[in-house]
Coordinates of C-alpha atoms and ligand atoms in Angstrom, one line a residue:
X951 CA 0.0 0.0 0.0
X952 CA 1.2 3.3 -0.6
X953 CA 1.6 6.0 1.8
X954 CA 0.4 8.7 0.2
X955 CA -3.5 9.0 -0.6
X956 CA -5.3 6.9 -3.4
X957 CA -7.9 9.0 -5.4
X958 CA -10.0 7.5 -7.7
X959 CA -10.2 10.0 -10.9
X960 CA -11.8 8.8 -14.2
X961 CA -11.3 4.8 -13.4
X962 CA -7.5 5.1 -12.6
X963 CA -6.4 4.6 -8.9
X964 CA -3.6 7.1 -8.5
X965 CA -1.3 8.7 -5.5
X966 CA -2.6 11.9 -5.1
X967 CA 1.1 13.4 -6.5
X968 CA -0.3 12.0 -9.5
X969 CA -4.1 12.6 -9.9
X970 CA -4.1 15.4 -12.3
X971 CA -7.5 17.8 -13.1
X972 CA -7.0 20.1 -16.3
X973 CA -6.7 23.9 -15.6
X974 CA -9.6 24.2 -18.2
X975 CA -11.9 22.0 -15.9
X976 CA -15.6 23.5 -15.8
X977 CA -15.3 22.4 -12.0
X978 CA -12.4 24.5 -11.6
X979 CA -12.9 27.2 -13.7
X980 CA -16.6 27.7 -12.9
X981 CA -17.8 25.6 -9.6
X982 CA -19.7 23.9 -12.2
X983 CA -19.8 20.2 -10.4
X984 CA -22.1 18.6 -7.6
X985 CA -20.6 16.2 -5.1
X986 CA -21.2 14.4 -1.8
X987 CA -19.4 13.5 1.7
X988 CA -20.4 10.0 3.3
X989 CA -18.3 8.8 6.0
X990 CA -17.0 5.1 7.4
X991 CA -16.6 4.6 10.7
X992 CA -15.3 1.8 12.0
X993 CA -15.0 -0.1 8.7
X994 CA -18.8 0.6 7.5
X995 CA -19.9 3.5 5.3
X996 CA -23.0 4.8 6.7
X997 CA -25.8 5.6 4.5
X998 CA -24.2 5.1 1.3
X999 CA -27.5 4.5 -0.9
X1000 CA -29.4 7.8 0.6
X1001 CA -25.6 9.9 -0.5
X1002 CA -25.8 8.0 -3.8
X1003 CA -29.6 9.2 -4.2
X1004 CA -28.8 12.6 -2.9
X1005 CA -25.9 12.8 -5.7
X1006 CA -27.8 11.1 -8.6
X1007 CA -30.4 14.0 -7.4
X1008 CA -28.1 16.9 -7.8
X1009 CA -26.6 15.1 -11.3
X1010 CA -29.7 14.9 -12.6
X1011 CA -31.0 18.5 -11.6
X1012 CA -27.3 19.9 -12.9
X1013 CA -27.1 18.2 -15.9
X1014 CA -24.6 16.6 -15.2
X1015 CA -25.8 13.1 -16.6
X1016 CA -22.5 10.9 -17.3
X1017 CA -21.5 7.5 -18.2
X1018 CA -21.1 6.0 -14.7
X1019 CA -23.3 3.9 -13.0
X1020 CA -24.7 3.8 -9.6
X1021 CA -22.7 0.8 -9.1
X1022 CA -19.6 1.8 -10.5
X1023 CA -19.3 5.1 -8.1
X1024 CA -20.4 2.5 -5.2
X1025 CA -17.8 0.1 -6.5
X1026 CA -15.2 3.0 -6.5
X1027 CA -16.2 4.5 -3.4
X1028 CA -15.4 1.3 -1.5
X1029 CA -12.5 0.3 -3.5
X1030 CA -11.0 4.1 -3.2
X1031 CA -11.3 3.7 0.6
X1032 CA -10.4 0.4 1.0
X1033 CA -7.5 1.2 -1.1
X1034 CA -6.3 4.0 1.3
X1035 CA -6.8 1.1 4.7
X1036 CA -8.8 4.2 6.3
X1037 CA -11.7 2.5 8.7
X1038 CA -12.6 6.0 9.8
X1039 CA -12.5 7.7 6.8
X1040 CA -14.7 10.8 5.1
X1041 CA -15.3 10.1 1.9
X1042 CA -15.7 12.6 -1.0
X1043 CA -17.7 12.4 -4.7
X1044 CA -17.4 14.7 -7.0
X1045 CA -18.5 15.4 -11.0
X1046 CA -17.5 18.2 -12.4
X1047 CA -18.6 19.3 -16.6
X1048 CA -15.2 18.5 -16.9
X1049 CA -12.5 20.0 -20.1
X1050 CA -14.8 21.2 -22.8
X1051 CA -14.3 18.9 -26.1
X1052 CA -13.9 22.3 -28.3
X1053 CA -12.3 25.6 -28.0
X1054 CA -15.7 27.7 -27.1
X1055 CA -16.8 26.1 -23.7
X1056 CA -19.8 24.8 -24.7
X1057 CA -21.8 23.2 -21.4
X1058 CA -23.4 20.7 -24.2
X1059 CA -20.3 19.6 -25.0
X1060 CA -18.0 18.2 -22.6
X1061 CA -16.1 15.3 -20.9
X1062 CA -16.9 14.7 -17.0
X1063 CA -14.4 15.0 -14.1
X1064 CA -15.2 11.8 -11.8
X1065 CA -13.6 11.7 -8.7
X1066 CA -13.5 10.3 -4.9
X1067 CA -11.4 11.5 -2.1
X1068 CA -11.1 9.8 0.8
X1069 CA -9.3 11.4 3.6
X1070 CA -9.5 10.3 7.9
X1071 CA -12.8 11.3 9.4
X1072 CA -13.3 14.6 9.6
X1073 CA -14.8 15.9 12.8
X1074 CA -16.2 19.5 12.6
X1075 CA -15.2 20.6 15.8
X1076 CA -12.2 19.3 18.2
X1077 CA -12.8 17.5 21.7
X1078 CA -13.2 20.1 23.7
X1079 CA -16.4 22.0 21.6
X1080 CA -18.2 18.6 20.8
X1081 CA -18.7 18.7 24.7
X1082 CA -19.2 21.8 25.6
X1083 CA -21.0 23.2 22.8
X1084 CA -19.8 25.6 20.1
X1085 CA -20.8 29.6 19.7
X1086 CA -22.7 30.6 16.6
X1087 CA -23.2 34.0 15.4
X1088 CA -25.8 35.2 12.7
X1089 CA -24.6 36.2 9.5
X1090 CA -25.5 39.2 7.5
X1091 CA -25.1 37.3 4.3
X1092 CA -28.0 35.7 2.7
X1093 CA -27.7 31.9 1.3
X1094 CA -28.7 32.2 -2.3
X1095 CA -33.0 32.3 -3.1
X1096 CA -34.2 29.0 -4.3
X1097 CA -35.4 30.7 -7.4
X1098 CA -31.4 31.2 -8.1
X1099 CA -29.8 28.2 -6.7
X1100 CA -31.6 25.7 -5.1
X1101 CA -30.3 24.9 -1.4
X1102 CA -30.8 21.0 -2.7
X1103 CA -28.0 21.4 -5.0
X1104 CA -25.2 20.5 -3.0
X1105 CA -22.7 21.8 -6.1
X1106 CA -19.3 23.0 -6.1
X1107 CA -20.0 26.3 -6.0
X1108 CA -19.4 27.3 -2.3
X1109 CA -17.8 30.6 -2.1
X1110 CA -21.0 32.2 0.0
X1111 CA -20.6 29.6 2.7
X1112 CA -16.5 30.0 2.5
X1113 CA -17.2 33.9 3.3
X1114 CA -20.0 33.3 6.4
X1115 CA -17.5 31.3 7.8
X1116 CA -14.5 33.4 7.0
X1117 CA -16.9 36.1 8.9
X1118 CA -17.2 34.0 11.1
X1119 CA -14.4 33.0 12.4
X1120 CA -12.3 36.7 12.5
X1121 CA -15.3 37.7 14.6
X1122 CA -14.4 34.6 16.8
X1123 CA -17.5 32.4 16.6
X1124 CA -16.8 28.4 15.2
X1125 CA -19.6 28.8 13.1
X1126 CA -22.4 31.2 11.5
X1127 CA -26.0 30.2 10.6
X1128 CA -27.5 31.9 7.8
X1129 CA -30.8 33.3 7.1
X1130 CA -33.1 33.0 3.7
X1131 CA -34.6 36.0 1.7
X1132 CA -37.8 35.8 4.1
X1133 CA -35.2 36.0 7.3
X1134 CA -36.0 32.7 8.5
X1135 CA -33.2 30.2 9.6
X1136 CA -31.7 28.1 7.5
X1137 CA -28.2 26.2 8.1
X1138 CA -24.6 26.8 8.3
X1139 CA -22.0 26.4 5.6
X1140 CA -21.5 22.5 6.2
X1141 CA -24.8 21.3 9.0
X1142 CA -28.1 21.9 9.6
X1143 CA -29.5 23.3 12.8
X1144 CA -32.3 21.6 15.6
X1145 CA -34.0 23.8 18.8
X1146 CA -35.6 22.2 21.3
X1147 CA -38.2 23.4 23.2
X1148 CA -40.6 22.3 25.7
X1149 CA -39.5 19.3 24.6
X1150 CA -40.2 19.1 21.5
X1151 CA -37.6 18.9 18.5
X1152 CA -37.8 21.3 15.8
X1153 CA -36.1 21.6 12.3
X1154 CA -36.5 24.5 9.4
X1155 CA -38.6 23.1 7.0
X1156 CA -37.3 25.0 3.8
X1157 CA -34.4 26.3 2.1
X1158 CA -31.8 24.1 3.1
X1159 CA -29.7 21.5 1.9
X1160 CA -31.6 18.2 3.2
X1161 CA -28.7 16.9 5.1
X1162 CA -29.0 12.8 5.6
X1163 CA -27.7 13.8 9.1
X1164 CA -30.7 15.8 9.7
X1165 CA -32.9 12.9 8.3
X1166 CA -31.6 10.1 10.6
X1167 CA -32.1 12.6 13.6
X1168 CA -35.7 12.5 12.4
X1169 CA -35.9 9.0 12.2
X1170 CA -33.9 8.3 15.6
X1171 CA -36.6 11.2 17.3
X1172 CA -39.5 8.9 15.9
X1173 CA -37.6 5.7 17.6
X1174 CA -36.9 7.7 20.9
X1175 CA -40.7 9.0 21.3
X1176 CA -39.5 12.5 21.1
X1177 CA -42.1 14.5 19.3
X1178 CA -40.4 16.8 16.4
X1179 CA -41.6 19.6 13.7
X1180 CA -40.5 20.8 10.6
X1181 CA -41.1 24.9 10.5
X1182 CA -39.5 27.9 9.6
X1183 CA -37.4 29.2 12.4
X1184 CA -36.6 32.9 13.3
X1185 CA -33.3 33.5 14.9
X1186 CA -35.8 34.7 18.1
X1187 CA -36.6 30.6 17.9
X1188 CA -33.1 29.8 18.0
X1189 CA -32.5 32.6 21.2
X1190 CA -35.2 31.0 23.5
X1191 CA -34.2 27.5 23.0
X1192 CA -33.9 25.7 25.1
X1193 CA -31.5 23.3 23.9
X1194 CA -29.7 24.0 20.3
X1195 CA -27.6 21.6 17.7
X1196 CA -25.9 21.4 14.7
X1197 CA -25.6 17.9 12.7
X1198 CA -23.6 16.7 9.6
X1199 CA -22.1 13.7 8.9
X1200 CA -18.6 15.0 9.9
X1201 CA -19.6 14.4 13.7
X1202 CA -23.2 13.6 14.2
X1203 CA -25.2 16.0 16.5
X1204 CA -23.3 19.1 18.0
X1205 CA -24.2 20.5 20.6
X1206 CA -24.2 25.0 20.6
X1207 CA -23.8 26.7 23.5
X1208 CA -24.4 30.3 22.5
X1209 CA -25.9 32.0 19.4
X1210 CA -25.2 35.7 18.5
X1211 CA -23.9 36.6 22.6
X1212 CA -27.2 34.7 23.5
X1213 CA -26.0 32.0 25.8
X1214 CA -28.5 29.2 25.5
X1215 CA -30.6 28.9 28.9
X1216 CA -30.8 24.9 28.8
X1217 CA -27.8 23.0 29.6
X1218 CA -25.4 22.2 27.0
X1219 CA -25.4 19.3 26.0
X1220 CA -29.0 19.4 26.7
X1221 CA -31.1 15.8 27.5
X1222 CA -31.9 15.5 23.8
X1223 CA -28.9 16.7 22.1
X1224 CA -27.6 14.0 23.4
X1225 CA -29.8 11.3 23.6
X1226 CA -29.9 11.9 20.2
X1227 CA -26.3 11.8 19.8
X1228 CA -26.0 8.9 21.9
X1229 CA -28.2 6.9 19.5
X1230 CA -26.7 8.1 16.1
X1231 CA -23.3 6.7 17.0
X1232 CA -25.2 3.6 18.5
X1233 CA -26.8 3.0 15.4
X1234 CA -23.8 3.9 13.0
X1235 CA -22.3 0.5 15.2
X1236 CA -24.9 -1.6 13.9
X1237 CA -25.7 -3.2 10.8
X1238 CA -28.9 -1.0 9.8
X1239 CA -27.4 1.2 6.8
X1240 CA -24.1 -0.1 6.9
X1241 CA -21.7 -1.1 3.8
X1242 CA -18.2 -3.0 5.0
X1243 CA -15.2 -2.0 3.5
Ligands
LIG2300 C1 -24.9 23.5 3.5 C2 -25.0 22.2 4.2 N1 -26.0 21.9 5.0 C3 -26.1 20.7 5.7 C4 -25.1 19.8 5.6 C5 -25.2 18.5 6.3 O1 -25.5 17.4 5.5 P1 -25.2 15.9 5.8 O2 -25.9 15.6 7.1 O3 -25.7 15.1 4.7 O4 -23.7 15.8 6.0 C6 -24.0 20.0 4.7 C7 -23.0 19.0 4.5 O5 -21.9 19.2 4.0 C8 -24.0 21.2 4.0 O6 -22.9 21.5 3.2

């Protein structure tokens, strides 16, 4: 085995000193791609088929419609991370347009990127925050309207989310949430958010990339009898929580501590936040939605 990363581009298995993407890439040059992250985790991918429907979604609404199967990005998912011996591993998809075949970039007329990254498990926030909670501040910048981009994309084309969290950091939050063009709550640049209140679990319903994180936190709120609500959220919602949590699938549920100098009242982690988190990771140990490497 090598010791430098494999990557899987276009059917060849290379070291990543050798993986090469043209300069004229419409991935590159534009943003003009759609990808997904699924993670392993003690040598099972979790979820696989809902990432693979949630990419097939975004190729088919991008255009991006290509020669390779379902199969053959599940086959080189698993080989790719196999290939790399990673049991905790996140694992990155990505199709760009690709080089255009002529001289004029014509987005009819080109030859896909195919790629898949795998690097070790990525964990959003370090020790100490995913027990104490992180701090969140409110962004002035808008996510795009779904009338221009549709939050379901999850495409390349991430500079807003780079610059709310470039915002956020100088002003020395971990993360920022973002509102729509309505000012309702939507997500951060890489999770979607949960309040809790009087015990009850609540999620925006809109305008959001639908995060498979977020879905399985639905699912595991059905299984643990806690009663839960889709609805758009103000950032008032968010203040008078009484519990409050990010989720993605680098890191499961996280718990927040304190949104725009709001210090949440509950305790952090509140009861749910983590009974919640409790049963992801129990269920990510069990053979449910699991694929072995
Ligand atoms: C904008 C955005 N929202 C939410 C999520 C969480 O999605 P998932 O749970 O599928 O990782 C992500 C993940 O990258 C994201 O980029």
């Amino acid at each position: 085995m090598s010791d430098e990363p494999i990557i899987y581009i276009n059917g060849d298995y290379l070291p990543l000193s050798q993986a090469r993407v043209s300069p004229v890439d419409q991935g590159f040059l534009l943003g003009d791609g759609v990808f997904d992250v699924v993670s392993a985790w003690k040598g099972n991918i979790f979820k696989l088929d809902a990432h693979l429907d949630r990419f097939f979604d975004s190729i088919q609404a991008a255009r991006l419609n290509h020669d390779m199967s379902r199969d053959a990005w599940k086959e080189a998912i698993i080989e790719t991370t196999r290939r790399n011996g990673l049991d905790d591993a996140s694992i990155r998809f990505i199709v760009t347009r690709g080089e255009p075949k002529g001289v004029v970039a014509d987005p009819r007329d080109f030859k896909p990127t195919c790629i898949v990254w795998v690097a070790p498990y990525i964990f959003l926030a370090d020790e100490e925050k995913r027990r104490n909670g992180i701090r969140l501040m409110i962004s002035a910048t808008r996510g795009f309207p779904a009338d221009t981009l549709d939050p379901r994309y999850k495409c390349l084309d991430r500079l807003h989310s780079q610059l709310i969290r470039l915002e956020a950091l100088e002003a020395g939050y971990d993360d920022a949430l973002w509102l729509d063009h309505s000012g309702h709550v939507s997500e951060s640049a890489a999770s979607n958010l949960f309040i809790v209140k009087n015990g009850v679990l609540y999620t925006p319903s809109a305008g959001i990339l639908r995060g498979i994180t977020r879905d399985t936190i639905l699912e595991l709120a059905t299984e643990l009898d806690i009663p839960w609500k889709e609805r758009q959220l103000s950032a008032f919602d968010v203040y008078i929580a009484d519990e409050v949590f990010t989720c993605s699938t680098a890191g499961g549920a996280l718990p927040v501590r304190e949104v725009a100098g709001r210090t949440i009242r509950g305790t952090t982690p509140g009861p749910i936040t983590q009974a919640i988190d409790n049963a992801y990771w129990a269920m990510r140990e069990t053979d449910r939605y699991a694929t072995p490497l």
